[in-house]
Tab-separated table of C-alpha atoms in Angstrom:
chain	number	residue	atom	x	y	z
A	1	UNK	CA	117.420	186.027	228.910
A	2	UNK	CA	118.219	187.066	232.465
A	3	UNK	CA	115.546	184.983	234.220
A	4	UNK	CA	115.927	181.791	232.171
A	5	UNK	CA	118.769	180.434	234.322
A	6	UNK	CA	116.850	181.123	237.521
A	7	UNK	CA	113.772	179.290	236.293
A	8	UNK	CA	115.843	176.358	235.014
A	9	UNK	CA	117.409	176.005	238.469
A	10	UNK	CA	113.996	176.187	240.139
A	11	UNK	CA	112.661	173.528	237.796
A	12	UNK	CA	115.567	171.198	238.534
A	13	UNK	CA	115.176	171.708	242.291
A	14	UNK	CA	111.440	171.115	242.036
A	15	UNK	CA	111.874	167.793	240.279
A	16	UNK	CA	114.243	166.607	243.000
A	17	UNK	CA	111.828	167.742	245.709
A	18	UNK	CA	108.984	165.979	243.925
A	19	UNK	CA	110.596	162.603	244.464
A	20	UNK	CA	110.996	163.368	248.164
A	21	UNK	CA	107.512	164.752	248.687
A	22	UNK	CA	105.829	161.813	246.960
A	23	UNK	CA	106.712	159.603	249.910
A	24	UNK	CA	104.803	161.715	252.413
A	25	UNK	CA	101.338	161.981	250.854
A	26	UNK	CA	98.388	160.747	252.899
A	27	UNK	CA	95.607	161.148	250.379
A	28	UNK	CA	94.925	164.762	251.392
A	29	UNK	CA	91.942	164.138	253.641
A	30	UNK	CA	91.113	165.610	257.012
A	31	UNK	CA	87.928	163.976	258.249
A	32	UNK	CA	85.317	164.568	255.563
A	33	UNK	CA	87.233	167.506	254.132
A	34	UNK	CA	89.659	167.294	251.236
A	35	UNK	CA	92.954	168.925	252.205
A	36	UNK	CA	94.414	171.311	249.658
A	37	UNK	CA	98.052	172.324	250.132
A	38	UNK	CA	97.973	176.020	249.274
A	39	UNK	CA	100.830	178.492	248.809
A	40	UNK	CA	100.291	182.266	248.695
A	41	UNK	CA	102.948	184.512	247.178
A	42	UNK	CA	103.037	186.984	250.105
A	43	UNK	CA	100.683	187.894	252.967
A	44	UNK	CA	98.738	190.998	251.956
A	45	UNK	CA	95.235	192.428	252.174
A	46	UNK	CA	95.586	192.489	248.377
A	47	UNK	CA	94.323	188.891	248.671
A	48	UNK	CA	91.434	189.634	251.034
A	49	UNK	CA	88.829	187.519	249.161
A	50	UNK	CA	90.909	184.411	249.876
A	51	UNK	CA	91.200	185.109	253.611
A	52	UNK	CA	87.476	185.823	253.766
A	53	UNK	CA	86.770	182.465	252.130
A	54	UNK	CA	88.822	180.847	254.884
A	55	UNK	CA	87.476	182.800	257.871
A	56	UNK	CA	83.836	182.655	256.784
A	57	UNK	CA	83.964	178.914	256.154
A	58	UNK	CA	83.347	179.097	252.396
A	59	UNK	CA	86.103	176.573	251.675
A	60	UNK	CA	84.734	174.212	254.316
A	61	UNK	CA	81.243	174.621	252.873
A	62	UNK	CA	82.751	173.355	249.621
A	63	UNK	CA	84.324	170.362	251.377
A	64	UNK	CA	87.868	171.749	251.420
A	65	UNK	CA	90.450	172.173	254.156
A	66	UNK	CA	92.979	174.768	252.933
A	67	UNK	CA	96.434	174.221	254.442
A	68	UNK	CA	98.097	177.592	253.743
A	69	UNK	CA	101.715	178.729	253.764
A	70	UNK	CA	103.427	181.864	252.451
A	71	UNK	CA	106.061	181.359	249.754
A	72	UNK	CA	107.519	184.896	249.661
A	73	UNK	CA	107.762	184.936	245.871
A	74	UNK	CA	105.941	183.716	242.772
A	75	UNK	CA	109.038	181.781	241.726
A	76	UNK	CA	108.937	179.836	244.982
A	77	UNK	CA	105.183	179.299	244.724
A	78	UNK	CA	105.582	177.887	241.210
A	79	UNK	CA	108.442	175.656	242.331
A	80	UNK	CA	106.220	174.281	245.119
A	81	UNK	CA	103.633	173.249	242.528
A	82	UNK	CA	106.232	171.466	240.436
A	83	UNK	CA	107.614	169.737	243.513
A	84	UNK	CA	104.208	168.615	244.729
A	85	UNK	CA	104.579	170.461	248.033
A	86	UNK	CA	101.647	172.670	246.974
A	87	UNK	CA	98.479	171.708	245.111
A	88	UNK	CA	97.421	175.279	244.338
A	89	UNK	CA	99.443	178.481	244.440
A	90	UNK	CA	98.437	182.135	244.336
A	91	UNK	CA	101.161	183.626	242.134
A	92	UNK	CA	101.776	185.880	239.170
A	93	UNK	CA	100.334	184.355	235.972
A	94	UNK	CA	103.665	185.008	234.258
A	95	UNK	CA	104.993	181.931	236.083
A	96	UNK	CA	102.888	179.700	233.825
A	97	UNK	CA	104.583	181.228	230.775
A	98	UNK	CA	108.069	180.834	232.217
A	99	UNK	CA	107.471	177.165	233.060
A	100	UNK	CA	105.816	176.408	229.721
A	101	UNK	CA	108.858	177.774	227.891
A	102	UNK	CA	111.142	175.494	229.911
A	103	UNK	CA	109.567	172.578	227.987
A	104	UNK	CA	109.690	170.358	231.060
A	105	UNK	CA	107.477	167.412	231.975
A	106	UNK	CA	105.027	169.591	233.899
A	107	UNK	CA	103.092	172.692	232.919
A	108	UNK	CA	101.102	175.127	235.037
A	109	UNK	CA	97.711	176.629	234.303
A	110	UNK	CA	95.815	179.659	235.603
A	111	UNK	CA	92.248	178.724	236.580
A	112	UNK	CA	91.041	181.855	238.436
A	113	UNK	CA	92.116	185.498	238.211
A	114	UNK	CA	92.007	187.093	241.665
A	115	UNK	CA	93.314	190.623	241.060
A	116	UNK	CA	92.902	192.992	238.111
A	117	UNK	CA	95.496	195.630	239.006
A	118	UNK	CA	98.856	195.886	240.706
A	119	UNK	CA	98.506	196.043	244.479
A	120	UNK	CA	101.578	198.062	245.442
A	121	UNK	CA	101.798	201.676	246.546
A	122	UNK	CA	104.656	204.145	246.341
A	123	UNK	CA	105.760	205.829	249.562
A	124	UNK	CA	108.290	208.626	250.021
A	125	UNK	CA	110.665	209.429	252.846
A	126	UNK	CA	109.994	213.157	252.576
A	127	UNK	CA	106.493	214.623	252.348
A	128	UNK	CA	105.614	215.635	248.777
A	129	UNK	CA	102.530	217.804	248.301
A	130	UNK	CA	102.300	217.472	244.526
A	131	UNK	CA	103.988	214.220	243.501
A	132	UNK	CA	104.752	213.582	239.848
A	133	UNK	CA	106.366	210.393	238.528
A	134	UNK	CA	109.186	212.547	237.203
A	135	UNK	CA	110.125	213.225	240.832
A	136	UNK	CA	111.690	209.752	240.879
A	137	UNK	CA	114.411	210.749	238.424
A	138	UNK	CA	117.777	210.648	240.204
A	139	UNK	CA	116.205	208.988	243.264
A	140	UNK	CA	116.470	205.504	244.769
A	141	UNK	CA	113.424	203.253	245.112
A	142	UNK	CA	113.317	200.051	247.157
A	143	UNK	CA	111.416	197.730	244.833
A	144	UNK	CA	110.726	194.054	244.212
A	145	UNK	CA	112.836	191.264	242.750
A	146	UNK	CA	113.616	191.299	239.005
A	147	UNK	CA	110.915	189.644	236.895
A	148	UNK	CA	108.245	189.897	239.598
A	149	UNK	CA	104.915	191.512	238.731
A	150	UNK	CA	105.328	194.605	240.976
A	151	UNK	CA	108.855	195.193	239.642
A	152	UNK	CA	107.662	194.991	236.040
A	153	UNK	CA	104.643	197.226	236.702
A	154	UNK	CA	106.893	199.875	238.278
A	155	UNK	CA	109.316	199.704	235.373
A	156	UNK	CA	106.471	199.830	232.845
A	157	UNK	CA	104.964	202.826	234.643
A	158	UNK	CA	108.303	204.646	234.461
A	159	UNK	CA	108.516	203.861	230.734
A	160	UNK	CA	104.899	204.938	230.287
A	161	UNK	CA	105.574	208.224	232.079
A	162	UNK	CA	108.886	208.804	230.274
A	163	UNK	CA	110.903	208.795	233.503
A	164	UNK	CA	114.576	207.784	233.445
A	165	UNK	CA	117.517	207.841	235.841
A	166	UNK	CA	115.733	205.972	238.637
A	167	UNK	CA	117.815	203.629	240.804
A	168	UNK	CA	115.520	200.732	241.713
A	169	UNK	CA	116.913	198.340	244.343
A	170	UNK	CA	115.688	194.821	243.556
A	171	UNK	CA	117.834	192.573	245.747
A	172	UNK	CA	116.156	193.021	249.141
A	173	UNK	CA	113.912	190.132	250.241
A	174	UNK	CA	110.284	191.215	250.529
A	175	UNK	CA	110.017	190.696	254.332
A	176	UNK	CA	113.062	192.964	254.815
A	177	UNK	CA	112.050	195.828	252.521
A	178	UNK	CA	110.183	197.947	255.081
A	179	UNK	CA	112.979	197.520	257.625
A	180	UNK	CA	115.585	198.599	255.078
A	181	UNK	CA	113.605	201.740	254.325
A	182	UNK	CA	113.018	202.700	257.960
A	183	UNK	CA	116.738	202.153	258.582
A	184	UNK	CA	117.505	204.893	256.087
A	185	UNK	CA	117.911	203.120	252.759
A	186	UNK	CA	116.192	204.582	249.693
A	187	UNK	CA	114.204	207.731	248.961
A	188	UNK	CA	111.034	205.834	248.026
A	189	UNK	CA	109.640	202.354	248.599
A	190	UNK	CA	107.042	200.195	246.816
A	191	UNK	CA	104.883	198.253	249.280
A	192	UNK	CA	101.636	196.311	249.528
A	193	UNK	CA	98.948	196.741	252.182
A	194	UNK	CA	98.779	196.703	255.131
A	195	UNK	CA	102.549	197.312	255.458
A	196	UNK	CA	102.311	200.522	253.420
A	197	UNK	CA	99.675	202.046	255.707
A	198	UNK	CA	101.553	200.888	258.804
A	199	UNK	CA	104.647	202.890	257.786
A	200	UNK	CA	102.512	205.931	257.034
A	201	UNK	CA	100.702	205.691	260.379
A	202	UNK	CA	104.031	205.390	262.193
A	203	UNK	CA	105.232	208.587	260.492
A	204	UNK	CA	108.082	206.751	258.737
A	205	UNK	CA	106.793	207.274	255.190
A	206	UNK	CA	104.341	209.333	253.161
A	207	UNK	CA	101.850	208.004	250.612
A	208	UNK	CA	102.430	209.410	247.117
A	209	UNK	CA	100.784	207.083	244.601
A	210	UNK	CA	99.171	203.823	243.537
A	211	UNK	CA	100.944	201.686	240.940
A	212	UNK	CA	97.617	200.024	240.193
A	213	UNK	CA	95.973	203.315	239.324
A	214	UNK	CA	99.010	204.641	237.460
A	215	UNK	CA	99.542	201.625	235.205
A	216	UNK	CA	95.934	200.488	234.854
A	217	UNK	CA	94.472	197.046	234.203
A	218	UNK	CA	96.946	194.231	234.768
A	219	UNK	CA	96.340	190.564	235.728
A	220	UNK	CA	98.735	190.518	238.654
A	221	UNK	CA	97.802	187.503	240.757
A	222	UNK	CA	96.150	184.223	239.810
A	223	UNK	CA	95.344	180.834	241.238
A	224	UNK	CA	97.538	178.291	239.485
A	225	UNK	CA	97.942	174.507	239.567
A	226	UNK	CA	99.719	171.921	237.454
A	227	UNK	CA	97.836	170.656	234.406
A	228	UNK	CA	97.987	167.174	235.934
A	229	UNK	CA	96.418	168.286	239.222
A	230	UNK	CA	93.619	170.133	237.437
A	231	UNK	CA	92.893	167.110	235.247
A	232	UNK	CA	92.911	164.702	238.204
A	233	UNK	CA	90.976	166.932	240.622
A	234	UNK	CA	88.385	168.949	238.686
A	235	UNK	CA	85.920	168.823	241.575
A	236	UNK	CA	88.520	170.346	243.926
A	237	UNK	CA	89.311	173.151	241.481
A	238	UNK	CA	85.611	173.902	240.944
A	239	UNK	CA	84.954	173.972	244.696
A	240	UNK	CA	87.977	176.202	245.230
A	241	UNK	CA	86.786	178.658	242.566
A	242	UNK	CA	83.296	178.788	244.086
A	243	UNK	CA	84.675	179.458	247.580
A	244	UNK	CA	86.898	182.338	246.460
A	245	UNK	CA	84.074	183.847	244.407
A	246	UNK	CA	81.889	183.751	247.529
A	247	UNK	CA	84.664	185.545	249.419
A	248	UNK	CA	84.827	188.329	246.845
A	249	UNK	CA	81.045	188.702	246.825
A	250	UNK	CA	80.939	188.793	250.632
A	251	UNK	CA	83.485	191.645	250.680
A	252	UNK	CA	81.149	193.761	248.567
A	253	UNK	CA	78.212	193.439	250.958
A	254	UNK	CA	79.696	193.027	254.457
A	255	UNK	CA	79.925	195.847	256.972
A	256	UNK	CA	83.258	197.352	258.010
A	257	UNK	CA	83.040	195.616	261.386
A	258	UNK	CA	82.426	192.254	259.730
A	259	UNK	CA	85.315	192.743	257.289
A	260	UNK	CA	87.756	193.747	260.017
A	261	UNK	CA	86.754	190.746	262.141
A	262	UNK	CA	87.134	188.368	259.179
A	263	UNK	CA	90.615	189.581	258.236
A	264	UNK	CA	92.091	190.244	261.690
A	265	UNK	CA	93.295	186.637	262.314
A	266	UNK	CA	95.524	186.843	259.231
A	267	UNK	CA	97.102	190.187	260.215
A	268	UNK	CA	97.977	189.966	263.886
A	269	UNK	CA	99.119	193.279	265.301
A	270	UNK	CA	97.374	195.283	262.574
A	271	UNK	CA	94.673	197.602	263.843
A	272	UNK	CA	91.072	197.509	262.658
A	273	UNK	CA	91.575	201.001	261.263
A	274	UNK	CA	94.495	199.964	259.070
A	275	UNK	CA	92.794	196.785	257.883
A	276	UNK	CA	89.763	198.746	256.739
A	277	UNK	CA	91.861	201.504	255.197
A	278	UNK	CA	93.720	198.883	253.190
A	279	UNK	CA	90.515	197.159	252.063
A	280	UNK	CA	88.918	200.426	250.952
A	281	UNK	CA	92.062	201.483	249.124
A	282	UNK	CA	92.025	198.242	247.146
A	283	UNK	CA	88.283	198.432	246.560
A	284	UNK	CA	88.489	202.001	245.297
A	285	UNK	CA	91.053	201.146	242.648
A	286	UNK	CA	89.021	198.186	241.355
A	287	UNK	CA	91.393	195.474	242.533
A	288	UNK	CA	88.966	192.552	242.740
A	289	UNK	CA	87.061	191.907	239.483
A	290	UNK	CA	83.437	190.820	239.617
A	291	UNK	CA	84.303	188.343	236.855
A	292	UNK	CA	87.428	186.370	237.839
A	293	UNK	CA	88.253	185.471	234.233
A	294	UNK	CA	91.704	185.931	232.716
A	295	UNK	CA	90.644	187.222	229.305
A	296	UNK	CA	92.596	187.167	226.062
A	297	UNK	CA	93.064	190.952	226.279
A	298	UNK	CA	94.490	190.662	229.784
A	299	UNK	CA	96.753	187.827	228.700
A	300	UNK	CA	98.010	189.935	225.802
A	301	UNK	CA	98.714	192.812	228.205
A	302	UNK	CA	100.654	190.437	230.442
A	303	UNK	CA	102.836	189.178	227.606
A	304	UNK	CA	103.408	192.720	226.329
A	305	UNK	CA	104.679	193.714	229.765
A	306	UNK	CA	106.960	190.672	229.939
A	307	UNK	CA	108.469	191.491	226.554
A	308	UNK	CA	108.853	195.192	227.371
A	309	UNK	CA	110.701	194.248	230.559
A	310	UNK	CA	113.070	191.861	228.778
A	311	UNK	CA	111.988	188.675	230.564
A	312	UNK	CA	110.261	187.205	227.530
A	313	UNK	CA	111.343	187.230	223.910
A	314	UNK	CA	108.822	187.888	221.162
A	315	UNK	CA	109.461	184.394	219.829
A	316	UNK	CA	108.559	182.917	223.252
A	317	UNK	CA	105.075	184.434	223.445
A	318	UNK	CA	102.357	181.852	224.080
A	319	UNK	CA	100.279	181.837	220.898
A	320	UNK	CA	97.509	179.663	222.343
A	321	UNK	CA	96.414	181.013	225.725
A	322	UNK	CA	94.820	177.629	226.459
A	323	UNK	CA	98.297	176.145	226.882
A	324	UNK	CA	98.633	177.945	230.216
A	325	UNK	CA	95.090	179.082	231.078
A	326	UNK	CA	91.914	177.101	231.859
A	327	UNK	CA	88.909	179.304	232.576
A	328	UNK	CA	86.350	176.499	232.314
A	329	UNK	CA	85.819	176.487	236.085
A	330	UNK	CA	85.169	180.235	236.167
A	331	UNK	CA	82.670	179.867	233.321
A	332	UNK	CA	80.670	177.404	235.445
A	333	UNK	CA	80.197	179.867	238.327
A	334	UNK	CA	76.524	180.432	238.987
A	335	UNK	CA	75.507	177.461	236.870
A	336	UNK	CA	73.737	174.405	238.243
A	337	UNK	CA	75.870	171.315	237.799
C-alpha cells in the first residue's frame, strides 16, 4: 500500500520525538487557564468556527488557553500527537485509521467533527462559461498530496463523473501551490479559502466549481487526540468541544461586520470582502454541521473513499468505529453536567 511506508516512518519519528518532548513539559498551565497545544492542518476559513472560538474568548470561558500552530498536513498533525508536541490536532479523520492499522503503542481518536464537506474549490486559468467536469480530461490540475482528503475527494469526484486522462500534480507543498499556478504551471488548481478568492480577485484564476458540492457529504476535518490524552483529560476535551460548538453557533447569528472582525486577526492581508465571501461560500454549501457528530454513515463513507483511492485495503477497514472515534463529548453538548 503506497502510504503504509510513509505512515510507518512518521510513527517512528514521532516516538523518537516523544522522548525529547517529554523533558520540556510544564504541566500545561498559564495562570488559571489550562494550556492546550493545538495543531491545525492548514490555515483556512474552512475552519472558521475554531478561530471564532479563539477570538471571541469561548476557549478562555471554558478555562483553556489554546496554543496554536499550523502543521501543513494531516500526516504532520497526526505525528505531532504521537510525539506529544500537540495535545489536539485538527486533521483528516483518516489519520486515525492509518495509525490504528500500524498497531503501535498509541492510537488516535476523533472526538468532534468540524466539517461535513470538502472545503476546496476548483479554479481555471482560462475563463470557462459552462464548466463540466469532463473539461478536465487531458488537462493538468495542481492538487494536494497523495492520500490527503482533498486529493481523494478530487479523485473520487473524477471517478464519480466518469472523467479520465487528468494529470493531477500532487508533489507541490500546500503553501507553494498558488505560487506555482500563478507562475504558469497547470491548467487548473484546487484551493481552499481565502486563497482561492484571492487569486480570482487578482485576475489570476477563474472560479469553476466546488468539490464539496460536487462530491457531497464527506467528513473531511476532525478534532483528534490520542486515546491516552482523552482518557487522562476528559474535562479538557469536553471544554474544547463546548468552545468550538459555541463558535459554530456564533457564526450562524453574528453580523457580517462581527464575523469579519473576528476572523481578520487570523488572515492578515485578507480584505473584509474576501473573508466574508469565503465564509458565505462555505455556509452556502453546508460546511459546518449543526451536529458535530461523526456518524456511522459518515465513517462508512470515509472508509469507502479510502478503499476506492487505494490507501486502505478492504481487510484493513475498521469494523468497530469506537476503536478510532469517541463521540461521547459531543453527545453531552447542551446537557447539564
